[in-house]
Coordinates of C-alpha atoms and ligand atoms in Angstrom, one line a residue:
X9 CA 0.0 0.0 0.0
X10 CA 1.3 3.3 -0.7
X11 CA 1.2 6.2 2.1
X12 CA -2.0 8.1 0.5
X13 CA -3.9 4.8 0.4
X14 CA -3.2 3.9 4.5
X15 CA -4.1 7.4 5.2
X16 CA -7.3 6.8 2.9
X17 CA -7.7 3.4 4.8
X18 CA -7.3 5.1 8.1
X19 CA -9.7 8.2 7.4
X20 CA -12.5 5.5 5.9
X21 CA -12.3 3.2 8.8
X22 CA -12.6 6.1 11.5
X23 CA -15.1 8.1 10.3
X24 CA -17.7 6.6 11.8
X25 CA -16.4 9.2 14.6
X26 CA -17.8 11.9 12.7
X27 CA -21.0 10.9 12.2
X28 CA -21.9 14.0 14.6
X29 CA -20.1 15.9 12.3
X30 CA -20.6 19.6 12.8
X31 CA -21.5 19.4 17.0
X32 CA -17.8 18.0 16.8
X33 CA -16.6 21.3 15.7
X34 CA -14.3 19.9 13.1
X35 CA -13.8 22.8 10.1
X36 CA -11.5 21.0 8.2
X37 CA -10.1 17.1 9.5
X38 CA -8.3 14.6 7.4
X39 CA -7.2 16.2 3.9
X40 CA -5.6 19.3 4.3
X41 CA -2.7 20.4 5.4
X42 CA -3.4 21.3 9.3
X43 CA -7.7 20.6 10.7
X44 CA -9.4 23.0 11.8
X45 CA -11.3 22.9 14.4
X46 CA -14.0 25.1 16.3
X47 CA -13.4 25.1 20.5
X48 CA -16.6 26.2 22.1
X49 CA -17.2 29.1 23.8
X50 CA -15.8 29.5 27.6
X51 CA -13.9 26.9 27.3
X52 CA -10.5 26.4 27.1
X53 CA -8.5 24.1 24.9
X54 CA -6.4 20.8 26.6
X55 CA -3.8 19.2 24.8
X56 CA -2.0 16.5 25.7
X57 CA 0.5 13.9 23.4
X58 CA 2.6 10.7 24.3
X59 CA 4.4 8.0 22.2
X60 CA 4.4 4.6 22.3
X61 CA 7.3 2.8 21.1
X62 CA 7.3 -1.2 20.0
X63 CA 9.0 -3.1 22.0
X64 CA 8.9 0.1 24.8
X65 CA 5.8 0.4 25.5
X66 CA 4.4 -2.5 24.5
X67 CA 5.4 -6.1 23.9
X68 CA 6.3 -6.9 20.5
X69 CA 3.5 -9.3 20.0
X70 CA 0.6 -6.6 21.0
X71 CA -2.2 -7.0 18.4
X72 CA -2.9 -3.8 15.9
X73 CA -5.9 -3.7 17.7
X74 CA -4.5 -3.7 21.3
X75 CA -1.5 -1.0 19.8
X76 CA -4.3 1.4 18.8
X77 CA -6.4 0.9 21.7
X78 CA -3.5 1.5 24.6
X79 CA -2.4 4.6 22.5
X80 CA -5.3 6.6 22.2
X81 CA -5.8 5.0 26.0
X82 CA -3.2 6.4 27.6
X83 CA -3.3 9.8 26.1
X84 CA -7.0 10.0 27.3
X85 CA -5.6 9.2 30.4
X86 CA -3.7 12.3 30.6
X87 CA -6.6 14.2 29.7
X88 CA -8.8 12.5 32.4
X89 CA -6.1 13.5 35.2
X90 CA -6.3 17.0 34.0
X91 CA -10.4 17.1 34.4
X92 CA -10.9 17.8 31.0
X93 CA -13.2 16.4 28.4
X94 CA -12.0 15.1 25.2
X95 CA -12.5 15.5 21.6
X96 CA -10.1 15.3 18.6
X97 CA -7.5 13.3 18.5
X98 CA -4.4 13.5 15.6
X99 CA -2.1 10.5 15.0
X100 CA 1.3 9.9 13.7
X101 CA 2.1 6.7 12.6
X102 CA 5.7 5.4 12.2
X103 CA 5.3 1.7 10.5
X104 CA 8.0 -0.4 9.4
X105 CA 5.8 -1.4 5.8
X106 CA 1.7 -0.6 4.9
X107 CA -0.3 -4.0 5.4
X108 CA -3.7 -3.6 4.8
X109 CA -4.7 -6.0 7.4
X110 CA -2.5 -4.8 10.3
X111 CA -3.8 -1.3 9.2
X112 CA -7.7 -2.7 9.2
X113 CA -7.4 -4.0 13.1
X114 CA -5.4 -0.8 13.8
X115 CA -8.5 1.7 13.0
X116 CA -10.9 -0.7 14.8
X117 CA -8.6 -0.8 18.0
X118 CA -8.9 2.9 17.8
X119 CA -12.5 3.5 16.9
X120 CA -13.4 1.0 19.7
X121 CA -12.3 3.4 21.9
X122 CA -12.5 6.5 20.2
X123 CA -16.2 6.0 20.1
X124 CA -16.6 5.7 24.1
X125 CA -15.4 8.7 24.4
X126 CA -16.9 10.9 21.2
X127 CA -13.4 11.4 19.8
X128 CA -12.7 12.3 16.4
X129 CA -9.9 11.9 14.5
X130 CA -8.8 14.8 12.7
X131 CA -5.4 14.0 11.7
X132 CA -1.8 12.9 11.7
X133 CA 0.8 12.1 9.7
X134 CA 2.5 8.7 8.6
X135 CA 6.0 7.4 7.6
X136 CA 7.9 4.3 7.8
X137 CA 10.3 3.6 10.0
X138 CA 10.6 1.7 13.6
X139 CA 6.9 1.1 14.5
X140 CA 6.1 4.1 16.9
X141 CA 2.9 5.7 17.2
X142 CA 2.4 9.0 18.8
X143 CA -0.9 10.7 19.5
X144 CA -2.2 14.1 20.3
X145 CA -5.7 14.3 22.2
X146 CA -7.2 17.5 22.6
X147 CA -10.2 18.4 24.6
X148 CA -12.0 21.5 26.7
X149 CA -12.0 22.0 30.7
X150 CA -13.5 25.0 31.8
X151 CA -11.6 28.0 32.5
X152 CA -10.1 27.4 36.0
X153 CA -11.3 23.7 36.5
X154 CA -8.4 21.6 34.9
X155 CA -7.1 19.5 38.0
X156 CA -3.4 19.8 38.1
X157 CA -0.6 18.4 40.1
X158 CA 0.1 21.6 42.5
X159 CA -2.3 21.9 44.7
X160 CA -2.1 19.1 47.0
X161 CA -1.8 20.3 50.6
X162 CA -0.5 18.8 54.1
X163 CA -3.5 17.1 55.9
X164 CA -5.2 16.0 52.7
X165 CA -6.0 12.3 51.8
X166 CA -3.9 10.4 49.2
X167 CA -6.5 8.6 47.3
X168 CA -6.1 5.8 44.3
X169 CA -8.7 4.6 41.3
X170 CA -8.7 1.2 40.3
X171 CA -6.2 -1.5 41.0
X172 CA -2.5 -1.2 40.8
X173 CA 0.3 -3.1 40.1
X174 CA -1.6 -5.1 38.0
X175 CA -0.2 -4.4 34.7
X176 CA 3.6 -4.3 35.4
X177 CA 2.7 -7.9 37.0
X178 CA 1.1 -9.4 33.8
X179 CA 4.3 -7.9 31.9
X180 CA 7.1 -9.5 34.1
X181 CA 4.7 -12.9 33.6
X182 CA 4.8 -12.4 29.9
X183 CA 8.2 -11.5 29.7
X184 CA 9.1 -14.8 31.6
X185 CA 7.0 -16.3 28.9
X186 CA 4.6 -17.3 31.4
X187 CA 0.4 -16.8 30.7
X188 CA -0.9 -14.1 32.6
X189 CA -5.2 -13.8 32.6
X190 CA -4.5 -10.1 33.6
X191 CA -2.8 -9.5 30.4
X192 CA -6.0 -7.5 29.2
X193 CA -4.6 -4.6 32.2
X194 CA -1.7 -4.1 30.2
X195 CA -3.2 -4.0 26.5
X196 CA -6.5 -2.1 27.5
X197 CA -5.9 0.5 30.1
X198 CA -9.0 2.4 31.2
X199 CA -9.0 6.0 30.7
X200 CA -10.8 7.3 33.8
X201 CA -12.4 10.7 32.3
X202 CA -15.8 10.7 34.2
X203 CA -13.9 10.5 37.5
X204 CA -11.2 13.0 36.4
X205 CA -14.6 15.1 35.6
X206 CA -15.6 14.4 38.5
X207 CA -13.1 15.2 40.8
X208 CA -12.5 19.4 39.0
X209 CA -13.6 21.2 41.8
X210 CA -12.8 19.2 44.8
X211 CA -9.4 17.5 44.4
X212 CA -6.4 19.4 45.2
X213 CA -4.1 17.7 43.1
X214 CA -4.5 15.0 40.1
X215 CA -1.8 12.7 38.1
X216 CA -2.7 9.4 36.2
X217 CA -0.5 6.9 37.6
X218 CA 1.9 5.6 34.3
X219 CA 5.2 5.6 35.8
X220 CA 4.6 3.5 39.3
X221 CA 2.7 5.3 41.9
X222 CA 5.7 6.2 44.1
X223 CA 7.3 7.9 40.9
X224 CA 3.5 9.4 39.7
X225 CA 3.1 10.6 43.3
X226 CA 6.9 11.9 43.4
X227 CA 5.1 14.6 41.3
X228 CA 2.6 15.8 42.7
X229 CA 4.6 16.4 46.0
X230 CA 7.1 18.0 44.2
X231 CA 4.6 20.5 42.6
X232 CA 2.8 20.8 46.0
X233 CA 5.6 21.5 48.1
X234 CA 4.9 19.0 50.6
X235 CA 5.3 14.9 51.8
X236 CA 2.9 12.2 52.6
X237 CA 2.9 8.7 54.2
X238 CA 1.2 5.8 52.9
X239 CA -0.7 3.1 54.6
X240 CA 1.1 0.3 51.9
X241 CA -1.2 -2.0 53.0
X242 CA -4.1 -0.3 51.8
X243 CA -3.1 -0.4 48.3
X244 CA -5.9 -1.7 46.1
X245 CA -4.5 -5.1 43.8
X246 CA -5.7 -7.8 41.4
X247 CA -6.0 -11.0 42.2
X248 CA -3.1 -12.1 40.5
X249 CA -1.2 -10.0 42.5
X250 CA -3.1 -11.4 45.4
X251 CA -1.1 -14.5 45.3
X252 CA 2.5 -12.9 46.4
X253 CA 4.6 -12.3 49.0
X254 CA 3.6 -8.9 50.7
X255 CA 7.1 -7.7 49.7
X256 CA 6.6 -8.9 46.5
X257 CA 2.9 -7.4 45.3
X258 CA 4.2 -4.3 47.2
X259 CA 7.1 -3.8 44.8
X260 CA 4.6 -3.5 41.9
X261 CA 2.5 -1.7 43.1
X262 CA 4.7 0.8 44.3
X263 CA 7.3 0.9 41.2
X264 CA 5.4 -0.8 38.3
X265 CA 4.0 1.6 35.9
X266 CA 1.3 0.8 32.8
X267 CA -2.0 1.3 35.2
X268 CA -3.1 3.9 34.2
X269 CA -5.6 4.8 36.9
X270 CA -6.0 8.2 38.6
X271 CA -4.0 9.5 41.8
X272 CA -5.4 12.3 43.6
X273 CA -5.1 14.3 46.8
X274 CA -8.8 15.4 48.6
X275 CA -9.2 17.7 51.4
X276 CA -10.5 15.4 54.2
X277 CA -14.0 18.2 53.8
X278 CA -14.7 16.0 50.9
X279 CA -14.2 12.8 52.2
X280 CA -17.6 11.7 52.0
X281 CA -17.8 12.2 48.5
X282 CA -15.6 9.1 47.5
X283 CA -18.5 6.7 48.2
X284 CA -20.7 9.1 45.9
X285 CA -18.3 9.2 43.3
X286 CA -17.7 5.1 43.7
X287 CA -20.8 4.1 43.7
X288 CA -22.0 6.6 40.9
X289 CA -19.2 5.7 38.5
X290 CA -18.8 2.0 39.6
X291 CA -14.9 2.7 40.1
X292 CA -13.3 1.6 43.0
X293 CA -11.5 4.5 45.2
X294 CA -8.8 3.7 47.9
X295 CA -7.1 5.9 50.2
X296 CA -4.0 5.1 50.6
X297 CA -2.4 7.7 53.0
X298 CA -2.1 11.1 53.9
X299 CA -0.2 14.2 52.9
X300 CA 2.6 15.7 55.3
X301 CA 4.3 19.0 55.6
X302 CA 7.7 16.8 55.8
X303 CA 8.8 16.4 52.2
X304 CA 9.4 12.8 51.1
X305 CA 7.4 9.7 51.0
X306 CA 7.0 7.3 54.0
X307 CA 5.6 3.8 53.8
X308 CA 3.9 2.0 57.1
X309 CA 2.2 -1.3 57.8
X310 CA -0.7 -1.6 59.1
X311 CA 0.9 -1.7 62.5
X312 CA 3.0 1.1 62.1
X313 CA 6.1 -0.4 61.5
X314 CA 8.0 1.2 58.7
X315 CA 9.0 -0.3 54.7
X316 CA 11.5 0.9 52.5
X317 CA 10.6 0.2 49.3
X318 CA 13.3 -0.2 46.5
X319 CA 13.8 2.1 43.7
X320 CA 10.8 4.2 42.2
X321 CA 9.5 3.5 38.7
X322 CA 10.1 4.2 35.2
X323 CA 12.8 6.3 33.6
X324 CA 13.8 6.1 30.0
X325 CA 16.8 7.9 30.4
X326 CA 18.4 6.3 33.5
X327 CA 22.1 7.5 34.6
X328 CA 24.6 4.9 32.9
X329 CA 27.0 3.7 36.1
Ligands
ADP407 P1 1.3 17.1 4.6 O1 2.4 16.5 3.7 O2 0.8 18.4 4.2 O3 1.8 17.1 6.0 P2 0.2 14.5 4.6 O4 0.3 13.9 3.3 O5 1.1 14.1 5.7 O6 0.1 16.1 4.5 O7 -1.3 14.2 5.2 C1 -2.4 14.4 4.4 C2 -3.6 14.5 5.3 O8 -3.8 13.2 5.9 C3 -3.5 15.5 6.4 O9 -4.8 16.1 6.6 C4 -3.1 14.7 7.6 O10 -3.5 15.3 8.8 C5 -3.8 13.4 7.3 N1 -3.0 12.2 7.9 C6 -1.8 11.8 7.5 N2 -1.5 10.7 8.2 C7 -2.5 10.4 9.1 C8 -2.8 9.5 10.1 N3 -1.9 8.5 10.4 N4 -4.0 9.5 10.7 C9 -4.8 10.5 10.4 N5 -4.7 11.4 9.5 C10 -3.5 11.4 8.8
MG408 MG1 2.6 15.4 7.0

């Protein structure tokens, strides 16, 4: 296939996006040189774009489907932890050759998600090369409600979405070339936008959690200014995970990255809101600990005694020794 005929293949197979056409406020999509695209009024514009790399950022035998999926995934993600709503995505698309059937599962990976979450595509660019695929998602919050990572303050709880650890687990089992039935954590991360909507306007701080939650956290505190201490026993896991060593399931949790779910600090006013939120969006909400004046991050047992966990999650560019 030659590059016009992907991007052909690509525009065809995601269109069904735009079957609300003008509401979406897309101009000008797919054709031209740049979209165009119409941002409504009072709100403000939220952009957000990460890359996926094969064999990086997902294991080299990842279905098209499952590549597509986790990429426009994971960028939602980032949208979600900022509050905001999205709408338009744009995707560049690095592929080592143009199969028609690799690109066929590719759009339906993405339009299964895509449509979830009324996105439409409205762009990109493609050339061939390593397979890498990078993707912009761009969506409103209103002025002064995007959730950010600096406002976290001492006193206020340390609260968790989801499961974690989860997905770094299945990866370590795959990588050992052993099954893992949790794999689908790893392929299919859930973007958590209605909670991230949810939370503008009460949570102090927000960060999805794709680096290991004591690295994800490591930000927020440093943006905030302040420490916190976490009850490790509290953290919410899978049920794979459920059949370590304490020690063990604590180390992914604490370091593994690829979950996806939302971190966020809540003044202890709105406490009472977690069961609201819970119950109304069916997603599970832990808290986990408690923010400090004293910088750093502390881990206790249940009983008090303390845990020093090792290392703190992903870095691309570590120091060489
Ligand atoms: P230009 O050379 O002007 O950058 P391209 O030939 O790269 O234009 O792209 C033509 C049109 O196709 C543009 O509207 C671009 O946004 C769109 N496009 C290219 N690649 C993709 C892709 N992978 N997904 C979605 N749209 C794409
Ligand atoms: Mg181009």
């Amino acid at each position: 296939m030659k590059e016009f005929e992907l991007i052909r293949q690509i525009q065809q197979a995601t269109s069904v996006c735009y079957s609300a056409g003008f509401e979406h406020g897309v101009k000008l999509g797919i054709g031209d040189d740049a979209a165009v695209l119409e941002v409504p009024a009072g709100q403000h514009l939220v952009a957000a774009t990460d890359t996926l790399n094969a064999g990086t950022h997902f294991p080299l035998d990842t279905s098209p489907f499952d590549i597509a999926y986790k990429s426009l995934a994971v960028n939602l993600s980032d949208l979600a932890a900022m509050g905001a709503t999205p709408r338009w995505a744009l995707l560049s698309l690095s592929l080592p050759g143009a199969e028609r059937e690799w690109v066929r599962s590719f759009a339906e990976g993405f339009v299964s998600l895509a449509q979830v979450h009324n996105v439409t595509l409205v762009g990109g660019d493609t050339t061939s090369g390593a397979m890498s695929i990078s993707i912009t998602a761009l969506g409103f919050v209103e002025p002064g409600r995007q959730l950010t990572r600096s406002g976290a303050k001492p006193g206020d709880l340390v609260v968790v979405s989801g499961t974690i650890g989860g997905a770094a687990f299945a990866l370590e089992k795959l990588l050992a070339g052993k099954p893992s039935e949790e794999r689908y954590l790893l392929d299919r991360p859930i973007p958590r936008l209605s909670l991230g909507q949810a939370l503008s306007g009460y949570a102090s701080a927000c960060i999805d959690i794709s680096d290991g939650l004591l690295a994800d956290l490591g930000h927020v505190l440093k943006a905030s200014g302040c420490g916190a201490r976490l009850n490790i026993e509290e953290l919410p896991h899978t049920e794979e995970l459920a059949g370590l060593e304490d020690e063990s399931r604590w180390r992914y949790q604490l370091t593994g990255g690829d979950d996806y779910e939302l971190l966020f600090t809540l003044p202890h006013g709105h406490s009472e809101q977690l069961a609201v939120w819970s119950q109304q969006l069916g997603i599970k909400l832990s808290v986990i600990g408690e923010l400090e004046k004293n910088q750093g991050i502390r881990c206790f047992r249940e009983d008090g005694t303390g845990y020093s966990p090792q290392g703190t999650g992903f870095e691309h560019f570590r120091q060489k020794r």
